Short mmCIF file of C-alpha atoms in Angstrom, two decimals:
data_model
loop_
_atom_site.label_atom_id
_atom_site.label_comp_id
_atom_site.label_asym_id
_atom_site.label_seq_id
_atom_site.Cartn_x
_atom_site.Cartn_y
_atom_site.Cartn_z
CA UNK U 271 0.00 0.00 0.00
CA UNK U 272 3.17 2.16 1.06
CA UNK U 273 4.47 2.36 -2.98
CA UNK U 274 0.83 3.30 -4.50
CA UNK U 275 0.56 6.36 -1.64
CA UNK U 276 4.34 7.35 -2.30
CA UNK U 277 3.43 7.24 -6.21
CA UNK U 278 0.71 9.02 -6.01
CA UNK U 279 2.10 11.88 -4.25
CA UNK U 280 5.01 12.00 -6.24
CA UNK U 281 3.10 12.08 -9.22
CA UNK U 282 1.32 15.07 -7.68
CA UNK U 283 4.41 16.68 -7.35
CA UNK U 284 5.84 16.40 -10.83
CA UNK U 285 2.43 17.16 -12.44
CA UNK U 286 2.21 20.23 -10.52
CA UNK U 287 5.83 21.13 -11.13
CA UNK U 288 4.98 21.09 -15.08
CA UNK U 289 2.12 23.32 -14.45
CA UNK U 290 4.00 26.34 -13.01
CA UNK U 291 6.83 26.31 -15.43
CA UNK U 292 4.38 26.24 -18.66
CA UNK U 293 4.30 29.56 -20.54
CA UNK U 294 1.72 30.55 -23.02
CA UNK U 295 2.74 31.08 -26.35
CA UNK U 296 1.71 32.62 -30.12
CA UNK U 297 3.21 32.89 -33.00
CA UNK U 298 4.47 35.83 -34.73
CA UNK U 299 1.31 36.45 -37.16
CA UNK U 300 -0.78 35.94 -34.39
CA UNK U 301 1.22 39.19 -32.97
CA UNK U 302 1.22 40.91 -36.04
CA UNK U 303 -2.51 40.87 -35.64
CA UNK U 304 -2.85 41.94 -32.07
CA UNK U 305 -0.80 44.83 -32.70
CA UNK U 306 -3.18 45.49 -35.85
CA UNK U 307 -6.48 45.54 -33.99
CA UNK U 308 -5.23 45.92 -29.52
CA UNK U 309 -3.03 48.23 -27.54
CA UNK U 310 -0.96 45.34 -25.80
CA UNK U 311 2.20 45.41 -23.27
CA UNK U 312 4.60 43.87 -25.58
CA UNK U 313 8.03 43.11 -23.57
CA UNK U 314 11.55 42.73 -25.81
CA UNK U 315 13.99 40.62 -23.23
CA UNK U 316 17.19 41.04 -25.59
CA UNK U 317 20.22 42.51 -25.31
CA UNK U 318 20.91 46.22 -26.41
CA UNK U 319 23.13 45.13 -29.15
CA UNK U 320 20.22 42.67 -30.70
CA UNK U 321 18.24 45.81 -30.50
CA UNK U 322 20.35 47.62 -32.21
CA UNK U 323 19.65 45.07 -35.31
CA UNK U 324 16.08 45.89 -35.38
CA UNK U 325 13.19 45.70 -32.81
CA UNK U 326 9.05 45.62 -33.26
CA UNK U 327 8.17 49.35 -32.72
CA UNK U 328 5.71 49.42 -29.52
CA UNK U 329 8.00 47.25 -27.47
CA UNK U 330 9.35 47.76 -23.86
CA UNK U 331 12.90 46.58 -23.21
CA UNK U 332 14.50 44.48 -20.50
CA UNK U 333 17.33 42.30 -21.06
CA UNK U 334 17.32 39.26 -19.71
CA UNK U 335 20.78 38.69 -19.31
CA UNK U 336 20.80 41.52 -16.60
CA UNK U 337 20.90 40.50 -12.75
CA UNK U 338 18.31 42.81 -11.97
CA UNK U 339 15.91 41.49 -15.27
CA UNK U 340 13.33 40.70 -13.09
CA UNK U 341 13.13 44.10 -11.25
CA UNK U 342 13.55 46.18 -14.18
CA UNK U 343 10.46 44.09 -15.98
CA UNK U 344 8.06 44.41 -12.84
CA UNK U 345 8.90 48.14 -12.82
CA UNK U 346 7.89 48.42 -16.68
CA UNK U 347 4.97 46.44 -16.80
CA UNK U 348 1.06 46.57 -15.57
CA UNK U 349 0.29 43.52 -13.83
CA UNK U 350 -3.60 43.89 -14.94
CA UNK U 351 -2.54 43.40 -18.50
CA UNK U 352 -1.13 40.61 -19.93
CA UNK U 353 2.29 40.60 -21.25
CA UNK U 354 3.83 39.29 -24.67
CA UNK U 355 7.25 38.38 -24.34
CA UNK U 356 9.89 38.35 -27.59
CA UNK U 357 13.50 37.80 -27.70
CA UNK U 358 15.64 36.67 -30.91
CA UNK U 359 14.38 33.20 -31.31
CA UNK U 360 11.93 32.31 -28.60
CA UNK U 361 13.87 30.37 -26.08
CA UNK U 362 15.01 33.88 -23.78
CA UNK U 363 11.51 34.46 -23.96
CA UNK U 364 10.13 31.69 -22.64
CA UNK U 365 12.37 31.63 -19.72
CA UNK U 366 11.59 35.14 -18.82
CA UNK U 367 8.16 34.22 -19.24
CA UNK U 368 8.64 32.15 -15.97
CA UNK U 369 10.35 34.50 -14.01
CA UNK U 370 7.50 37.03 -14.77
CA UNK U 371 4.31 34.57 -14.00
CA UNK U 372 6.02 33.99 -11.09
CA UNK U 373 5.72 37.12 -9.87
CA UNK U 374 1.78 37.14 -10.84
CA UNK U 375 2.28 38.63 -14.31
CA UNK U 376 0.25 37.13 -17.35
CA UNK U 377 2.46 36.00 -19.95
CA UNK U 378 2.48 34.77 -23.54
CA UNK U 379 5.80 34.08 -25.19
CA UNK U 380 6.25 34.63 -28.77
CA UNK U 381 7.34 31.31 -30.82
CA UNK U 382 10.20 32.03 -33.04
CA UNK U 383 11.06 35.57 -31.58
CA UNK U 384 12.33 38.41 -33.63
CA UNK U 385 14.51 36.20 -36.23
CA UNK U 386 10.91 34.89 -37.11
CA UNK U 387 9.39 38.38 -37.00
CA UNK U 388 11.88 40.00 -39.76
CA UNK U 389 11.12 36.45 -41.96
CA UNK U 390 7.63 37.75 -42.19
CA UNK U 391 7.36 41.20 -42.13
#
């Protein structure tokens, strides 16, 4: 009976460890059409030089590389809206995403980032 309990809560556990990292996500011509038709917070988590090479024109910057990423965000950012999240190719992104839901922010990640963006646009 002891090894059904112990797997059961450890599946608990794991299951609920999955949850909490997950991170919403859309794809770039999904935000080309928000940005068409809604005012959205739109986060860009790369680094100033990445910037430099272009950047999508209503976007906030924090770089995620910083030590103090997380502060800088939470200062820039309204908690009642949700947040999109962009870096170069998607996987900064996502990664910031979880710092910020952590701290009770909503957050959708963009697949494919800005290298994706430029492609289409």
């Amino acid at each position: 009976m002891k090894p059904v309990i112990y797997f059961l809560l450890m599946s608990v556990f794991f299951i609920n460890c999955d949850k909490k990292q997950q991170v919403e996500s859309i794809t770039t011509l999904e935000l080309k059409e928000l940005l068409a038709t809604k005012n959205i917070q739109l986060m860009d988590v790369r680094t100033p030089e990445e910037i430099k090479e272009g950047f999508i024109e209503t976007a906030v910057f924090a770089n995620y590389f910083e030590e103090d990423f997380k502060t800088k965000a939470s200062n820039l950012l309204d908690k009642n809206k949700t947040v999109y999240l962009y870096c170069r190719s998607g996987n900064r992104s996502e990664k910031a995403g979880v710092i910020l839901k952590e701290e009770g922010f909503n957050v959708i990640h963009v697949l494919g980032g800005f290298n994706q963006w430029k492609k289409e646009n």
